[in-house]
Amino acid sequence: MFRTTKMVSCVAIGLMVASLSSDQLVAAEPNDDFLDATVLSPGTLMVSDSLEGGTGAPDTNLGFFADDTFTLPALEVDDDSSPLGNGLADALFDIPVNDDGSIPLAVTGCCDDFDGSHDEEGGYELLVDVFDAGGSLIDSFAAGGFLIPGIVDEFDFADPTWIGGTFDAVIDNTVGPVDGVDPLDFWVFTGLVPGSMYEAEITDGDFDSILAWFAPDGTPLDIDDDDGFDLLSKLLVEASPTGEVHLAVTGFDDFAVIGLHPEAGDYELTLTRVPEPATVISLLIAIGGVTCCLRVRD
């Protein structure tokens, strides 16, 4: 009896190990949007990678200066008047261009006096429209930036054709990730059983994660913040008719899944097939049959 029981236990353990074993891969970058997702080889059920934060929308201050020395005080300053962004971005409207045709603008973090004594970090876009004396638009351009704690970003725009005109300058502080930052990973698991249910879970991670599930055409299907362990994420997903599951890993609070969040760290994403009820019943019957046989032999 002991030998028979040991054999059954080894078979059961072997089946469990086989169902959980997988290759562990790191993303093929960039995979920061649905179309550029990392497509995994069939049978891969575990991946690991890291996210870089610092792309959360910064609270900015915008200043207009007399010349390119950016000597204080600024001629015009604004905090939080922008119609774009999340309410913490800035804008200046109908401001006269300097007499030499220059528009020196500085962007800093709230709420310093353009001396860099701030802790804000994140990407933004500065949009400028220039108008002639009659109010007609004569120029329009944009400049991207990434605000860093302790730093003031300075922009010196100038054109003699702007003399006598006015300008509008508007900041959008929700522009998403910038080059060199990896705040978002899209994955495609393949070779799965079509129509079967799987548990997708961040099984290891040192940041507050968000996990999203998408249809093969990119339609969002479900999203989770903290249904896993602690601040980690977990979702019940279904393999598509082609045996695929499309997932994205991002950080809190990027519920739009566009890469805007302050989280950073390593993570491990695991996909585990959920046994169908009939399979579970069959397994229980088989185990019961083995037990019965063992008792008869006793």
CSV table of C-alpha atoms in Angstrom, one decimal:
chain,number,residue,atom,x,y,z
A,1,MET,CA,0.0,0.0,0.0
A,2,PHE,CA,2.8,2.4,0.9
A,3,ARG,CA,4.4,2.0,-2.5
A,4,THR,CA,1.2,2.4,-4.4
A,5,THR,CA,0.2,5.5,-2.5
A,6,LYS,CA,3.7,7.0,-3.1
A,7,MET,CA,3.4,6.3,-6.8
A,8,VAL,CA,0.0,8.1,-7.0
A,9,SER,CA,1.4,11.1,-5.1
A,10,CYS,CA,4.4,11.4,-7.4
A,11,VAL,CA,2.1,11.3,-10.4
A,12,ALA,CA,-0.1,14.0,-8.9
A,13,ILE,CA,2.9,16.2,-8.1
A,14,GLY,CA,4.3,15.7,-11.6
A,15,LEU,CA,1.1,16.9,-13.2
A,16,MET,CA,1.1,19.9,-10.9
A,17,VAL,CA,4.7,20.8,-11.8
A,18,ALA,CA,4.0,20.3,-15.5
A,19,SER,CA,1.0,22.6,-15.4
A,20,LEU,CA,3.0,25.4,-13.7
A,21,SER,CA,6.4,25.1,-15.4
A,22,SER,CA,7.2,27.8,-17.9
A,23,ASP,CA,9.9,29.9,-19.5
A,24,GLN,CA,10.7,33.2,-17.8
A,25,LEU,CA,11.2,36.1,-20.3
A,26,VAL,CA,11.9,39.8,-20.3
A,27,ALA,CA,10.0,42.0,-22.7
A,28,ALA,CA,11.2,42.9,-26.1
A,29,GLU,CA,11.2,46.7,-25.9
A,30,PRO,CA,9.5,48.8,-26.8
A,31,ASN,CA,6.2,47.2,-25.9
A,32,ASP,CA,4.5,50.2,-24.5
A,33,ASP,CA,1.4,50.0,-26.6
A,34,PHE,CA,-1.0,47.3,-27.8
A,35,LEU,CA,0.4,47.1,-31.3
A,36,ASP,CA,3.9,46.7,-30.1
A,37,ALA,CA,3.2,44.0,-27.5
A,38,THR,CA,5.8,41.3,-26.8
A,39,VAL,CA,4.4,38.1,-28.3
A,40,LEU,CA,5.5,35.1,-26.2
A,41,SER,CA,6.3,31.7,-27.6
A,42,PRO,CA,3.6,29.0,-27.1
A,43,GLY,CA,3.5,27.5,-23.7
A,44,THR,CA,5.2,30.4,-21.9
A,45,LEU,CA,3.2,31.1,-18.8
A,46,MET,CA,5.5,33.3,-16.8
A,47,VAL,CA,7.3,36.6,-17.6
A,48,SER,CA,9.4,39.0,-15.6
A,49,ASP,CA,10.3,42.6,-16.3
A,50,SER,CA,10.4,46.0,-14.6
A,51,LEU,CA,8.6,49.3,-14.9
A,52,GLU,CA,10.1,52.8,-14.5
A,53,GLY,CA,8.0,55.5,-12.9
A,54,GLY,CA,8.4,59.2,-12.9
A,55,THR,CA,5.9,59.8,-15.7
A,56,GLY,CA,3.1,61.0,-13.5
A,57,ALA,CA,1.6,64.4,-14.5
A,58,PRO,CA,3.8,67.0,-12.8
A,59,ASP,CA,2.4,70.1,-11.0
A,60,THR,CA,4.0,72.9,-13.1
A,61,ASN,CA,4.5,76.6,-12.9
A,62,LEU,CA,5.0,78.7,-16.1
A,63,GLY,CA,6.8,82.0,-16.4
A,64,PHE,CA,7.5,84.6,-19.1
A,65,PHE,CA,10.7,86.6,-18.9
A,66,ALA,CA,12.2,89.8,-20.3
A,67,ASP,CA,15.1,88.1,-22.0
A,68,ASP,CA,17.1,84.9,-22.4
A,69,THR,CA,19.0,85.5,-19.1
A,70,PHE,CA,15.7,84.5,-17.3
A,71,THR,CA,16.5,87.1,-14.6
A,72,LEU,CA,13.9,87.3,-11.8
A,73,PRO,CA,11.2,88.5,-11.4
A,74,ALA,CA,9.3,87.0,-14.3
A,75,LEU,CA,7.1,89.3,-16.3
A,76,GLU,CA,4.2,86.9,-16.2
A,77,VAL,CA,3.6,83.8,-14.0
A,78,ASP,CA,0.8,81.3,-14.0
A,79,ASP,CA,-0.2,78.3,-11.8
A,80,ASP,CA,-2.9,75.8,-12.8
A,81,SER,CA,-4.8,77.9,-15.5
A,82,SER,CA,-4.3,75.5,-18.4
A,83,PRO,CA,-7.4,74.0,-20.2
A,84,LEU,CA,-5.3,70.9,-20.9
A,85,GLY,CA,-3.9,68.3,-18.5
A,86,ASN,CA,-5.2,67.3,-15.1
A,87,GLY,CA,-5.8,70.8,-13.6
A,88,LEU,CA,-2.2,71.2,-12.3
A,89,ALA,CA,-0.8,72.6,-15.6
A,90,ASP,CA,-0.4,76.3,-16.5
A,91,ALA,CA,-1.2,78.8,-19.3
A,92,LEU,CA,-0.6,82.4,-20.3
A,93,PHE,CA,-3.0,84.1,-22.7
A,94,ASP,CA,-2.7,87.3,-24.9
A,95,ILE,CA,0.7,88.2,-23.6
A,96,PRO,CA,2.7,90.8,-25.7
A,97,VAL,CA,5.8,89.5,-27.3
A,98,ASN,CA,9.0,91.2,-26.2
A,99,ASP,CA,10.2,94.2,-28.2
A,100,ASP,CA,13.0,92.1,-29.9
A,101,GLY,CA,10.5,89.4,-31.0
A,102,SER,CA,11.5,87.0,-28.2
A,103,ILE,CA,9.3,84.7,-26.0
A,104,PRO,CA,11.5,83.4,-23.2
A,105,LEU,CA,9.5,80.8,-21.2
A,106,ALA,CA,10.5,78.8,-18.1
A,107,VAL,CA,8.8,75.7,-16.7
A,108,THR,CA,9.4,74.7,-13.1
A,109,GLY,CA,7.6,72.7,-10.5
A,110,CYS,CA,5.1,73.9,-8.0
A,111,CYS,CA,5.6,76.0,-6.1
A,112,ASP,CA,9.1,77.5,-6.3
A,113,ASP,CA,10.1,80.9,-7.6
A,114,PHE,CA,11.8,79.5,-10.7
A,115,ASP,CA,14.9,78.6,-8.6
A,116,GLY,CA,14.5,74.8,-8.9
A,117,SER,CA,13.5,74.1,-5.3
A,118,HIS,CA,10.8,71.6,-6.2
A,119,ASP,CA,10.2,67.9,-6.2
A,120,GLU,CA,8.0,67.5,-9.3
A,121,GLU,CA,8.9,65.0,-11.9
A,122,GLY,CA,7.2,64.0,-15.2
A,123,GLY,CA,6.7,64.7,-18.9
A,124,TYR,CA,4.8,67.7,-20.3
A,125,GLU,CA,4.3,69.5,-23.6
A,126,LEU,CA,4.5,73.3,-24.0
A,127,LEU,CA,2.2,74.6,-26.8
A,128,VAL,CA,2.7,78.2,-28.2
A,129,ASP,CA,0.5,80.2,-30.6
A,130,VAL,CA,1.7,83.6,-31.8
A,131,PHE,CA,-0.6,86.2,-33.2
A,132,ASP,CA,0.0,89.4,-35.2
A,133,ALA,CA,-1.1,92.9,-34.1
A,134,GLY,CA,-4.5,92.2,-35.6
A,135,GLY,CA,-5.0,89.0,-33.7
A,136,SER,CA,-4.4,86.6,-36.6
A,137,LEU,CA,-2.4,83.4,-36.0
A,138,ILE,CA,1.0,83.6,-37.6
A,139,ASP,CA,2.9,80.8,-35.9
A,140,SER,CA,2.3,77.7,-33.8
A,141,PHE,CA,4.7,75.3,-32.3
A,142,ALA,CA,5.3,72.9,-29.4
A,143,ALA,CA,8.2,71.8,-27.3
A,144,GLY,CA,8.4,68.6,-25.2
A,145,GLY,CA,10.0,68.5,-21.7
A,146,PHE,CA,10.6,66.2,-18.8
A,147,LEU,CA,10.6,68.0,-15.4
A,148,ILE,CA,13.2,66.8,-12.9
A,149,PRO,CA,13.4,67.8,-9.2
A,150,GLY,CA,15.7,70.7,-8.6
A,151,ILE,CA,15.7,71.8,-12.3
A,152,VAL,CA,14.0,74.7,-14.2
A,153,ASP,CA,13.4,74.1,-17.9
A,154,GLU,CA,14.1,77.2,-20.0
A,155,PHE,CA,12.9,77.8,-23.6
A,156,ASP,CA,14.1,80.8,-25.6
A,157,PHE,CA,11.8,81.2,-28.6
A,158,ALA,CA,12.4,84.2,-30.9
A,159,ASP,CA,11.5,85.5,-34.4
A,160,PRO,CA,11.6,89.1,-35.7
A,161,THR,CA,8.3,88.6,-37.5
A,162,TRP,CA,6.6,88.3,-34.1
A,163,ILE,CA,7.5,91.9,-33.1
A,164,GLY,CA,4.3,93.7,-32.2
A,165,GLY,CA,2.3,90.6,-31.7
A,166,THR,CA,1.0,88.5,-28.8
A,167,PHE,CA,1.2,84.9,-27.8
A,168,ASP,CA,-0.6,82.1,-25.9
A,169,ALA,CA,1.4,79.5,-24.1
A,170,VAL,CA,-0.3,76.4,-22.7
A,171,ILE,CA,1.1,73.4,-20.9
A,172,ASP,CA,-0.3,69.8,-21.1
A,173,ASN,CA,1.1,67.8,-18.2
A,174,THR,CA,-0.5,64.5,-19.2
A,175,VAL,CA,1.4,63.6,-22.4
A,176,GLY,CA,2.5,60.1,-21.4
A,177,PRO,CA,5.9,58.5,-21.3
A,178,VAL,CA,9.0,60.0,-23.0
A,179,ASP,CA,12.0,58.4,-24.6
A,180,GLY,CA,14.1,56.3,-22.3
A,181,VAL,CA,11.3,55.6,-19.8
A,182,ASP,CA,9.5,52.3,-19.6
A,183,PRO,CA,6.3,52.7,-17.6
A,184,LEU,CA,4.2,50.1,-19.4
A,185,ASP,CA,4.4,46.6,-20.7
A,186,PHE,CA,2.0,44.8,-23.1
A,187,TRP,CA,2.2,41.0,-23.4
A,188,VAL,CA,0.6,38.4,-25.7
A,189,PHE,CA,0.4,34.8,-24.3
A,190,THR,CA,0.0,32.3,-27.1
A,191,GLY,CA,-0.6,28.5,-27.5
A,192,LEU,CA,-3.3,28.5,-24.8
A,193,VAL,CA,-6.4,26.3,-24.8
A,194,PRO,CA,-9.1,28.3,-26.7
A,195,GLY,CA,-12.0,29.3,-24.5
A,196,SER,CA,-10.3,28.1,-21.3
A,197,MET,CA,-10.1,30.3,-18.2
A,198,TYR,CA,-6.8,31.4,-16.8
A,199,GLU,CA,-5.8,33.4,-13.7
A,200,ALA,CA,-3.4,36.2,-14.6
A,201,GLU,CA,-1.6,37.5,-11.6
A,202,ILE,CA,1.3,39.7,-10.6
A,203,THR,CA,2.8,37.0,-8.3
A,204,ASP,CA,5.8,39.1,-7.4
A,205,GLY,CA,6.3,42.8,-7.4
A,206,ASP,CA,7.7,45.7,-5.4
A,207,PHE,CA,5.3,48.4,-6.5
A,208,ASP,CA,1.5,49.1,-6.7
A,209,SER,CA,0.6,47.4,-9.9
A,210,ILE,CA,-2.4,47.5,-12.3
A,211,LEU,CA,-3.2,44.6,-14.7
A,212,ALA,CA,-5.4,45.0,-17.7
A,213,TRP,CA,-6.9,42.5,-20.1
A,214,PHE,CA,-7.6,43.2,-23.8
A,215,ALA,CA,-9.5,41.6,-26.6
A,216,PRO,CA,-7.4,40.6,-29.7
A,217,ASP,CA,-8.6,43.8,-31.4
A,218,GLY,CA,-7.4,46.0,-28.6
A,219,THR,CA,-10.8,46.5,-26.8
A,220,PRO,CA,-10.3,46.8,-23.0
A,221,LEU,CA,-12.1,43.9,-21.3
A,222,ASP,CA,-11.2,44.1,-17.6
A,223,ILE,CA,-8.7,45.9,-15.3
A,224,ASP,CA,-7.6,45.2,-11.7
A,225,ASP,CA,-5.6,47.1,-9.1
A,226,ASP,CA,-5.3,45.2,-5.8
A,227,ASP,CA,-7.1,41.8,-6.1
A,228,GLY,CA,-3.8,40.0,-5.8
A,229,PHE,CA,-1.5,39.9,-2.8
A,230,ASP,CA,-1.1,43.2,-1.0
A,231,LEU,CA,-1.0,45.9,-3.7
A,232,LEU,CA,-0.5,43.5,-6.6
A,233,SER,CA,-3.1,42.6,-9.3
A,234,LYS,CA,-5.0,39.6,-10.4
A,235,LEU,CA,-7.6,38.9,-13.1
A,236,LEU,CA,-9.6,36.0,-14.4
A,237,VAL,CA,-9.3,35.9,-18.2
A,238,GLU,CA,-10.4,33.7,-21.1
A,239,ALA,CA,-8.2,32.6,-23.9
A,240,SER,CA,-9.4,33.8,-27.3
A,241,PRO,CA,-10.5,31.4,-30.1
A,242,THR,CA,-6.9,31.5,-31.4
A,243,GLY,CA,-5.5,30.6,-27.9
A,244,GLU,CA,-4.2,34.0,-27.0
A,245,VAL,CA,-4.5,36.3,-23.9
A,246,HIS,CA,-3.5,40.0,-24.3
A,247,LEU,CA,-2.4,41.7,-21.0
A,248,ALA,CA,-0.8,44.9,-20.0
A,249,VAL,CA,1.1,45.7,-16.8
A,250,THR,CA,1.3,49.3,-15.5
A,251,GLY,CA,1.4,51.2,-12.2
A,252,PHE,CA,-1.2,52.9,-10.0
A,253,ASP,CA,-3.1,55.0,-10.8
A,254,ASP,CA,-2.8,54.5,-14.6
A,255,PHE,CA,-6.4,53.2,-15.1
A,256,ALA,CA,-6.3,54.6,-18.7
A,257,VAL,CA,-3.3,52.2,-19.4
A,258,ILE,CA,-1.3,54.9,-21.1
A,259,GLY,CA,1.8,54.8,-18.9
A,260,LEU,CA,1.1,57.8,-16.7
A,261,HIS,CA,2.1,56.8,-13.1
A,262,PRO,CA,4.8,57.3,-10.5
A,263,GLU,CA,5.4,53.6,-9.7
A,264,ALA,CA,8.7,51.8,-10.4
A,265,GLY,CA,10.1,48.3,-9.7
A,266,ASP,CA,10.4,44.7,-10.8
A,267,TYR,CA,7.5,42.3,-11.3
A,268,GLU,CA,6.6,38.8,-12.3
A,269,LEU,CA,3.5,38.0,-14.3
A,270,THR,CA,2.1,34.4,-14.2
A,271,LEU,CA,-0.7,32.8,-16.2
A,272,THR,CA,-2.3,29.7,-14.6
A,273,ARG,CA,-5.1,27.7,-16.2
A,274,VAL,CA,-8.2,27.3,-14.1
A,275,PRO,CA,-9.4,23.6,-14.1
A,276,GLU,CA,-12.9,23.2,-15.6
A,277,PRO,CA,-15.5,21.7,-13.2
A,278,ALA,CA,-15.8,18.5,-15.2
A,279,THR,CA,-12.0,18.0,-15.0
A,280,VAL,CA,-12.1,18.6,-11.2
A,281,ILE,CA,-14.9,16.1,-10.8
A,282,SER,CA,-13.1,13.5,-12.9
A,283,LEU,CA,-9.9,13.9,-10.9
A,284,LEU,CA,-11.9,13.5,-7.6
A,285,ILE,CA,-13.5,10.4,-8.9
A,286,ALA,CA,-10.2,9.0,-10.0
A,287,ILE,CA,-8.6,9.7,-6.6
A,288,GLY,CA,-11.6,8.1,-4.9
A,289,GLY,CA,-11.3,5.0,-7.1
A,290,VAL,CA,-7.6,4.7,-6.3
A,291,THR,CA,-8.4,5.1,-2.6
A,292,CYS,CA,-11.1,2.5,-2.9
A,293,CYS,CA,-8.8,0.0,-4.6
A,294,LEU,CA,-6.1,0.6,-2.0
A,295,ARG,CA,-8.6,-0.1,0.8
A,296,VAL,CA,-9.7,-3.3,-0.9
A,297,ARG,CA,-6.1,-4.5,-1.0
A,298,ASP,CA,-5.8,-3.9,2.7
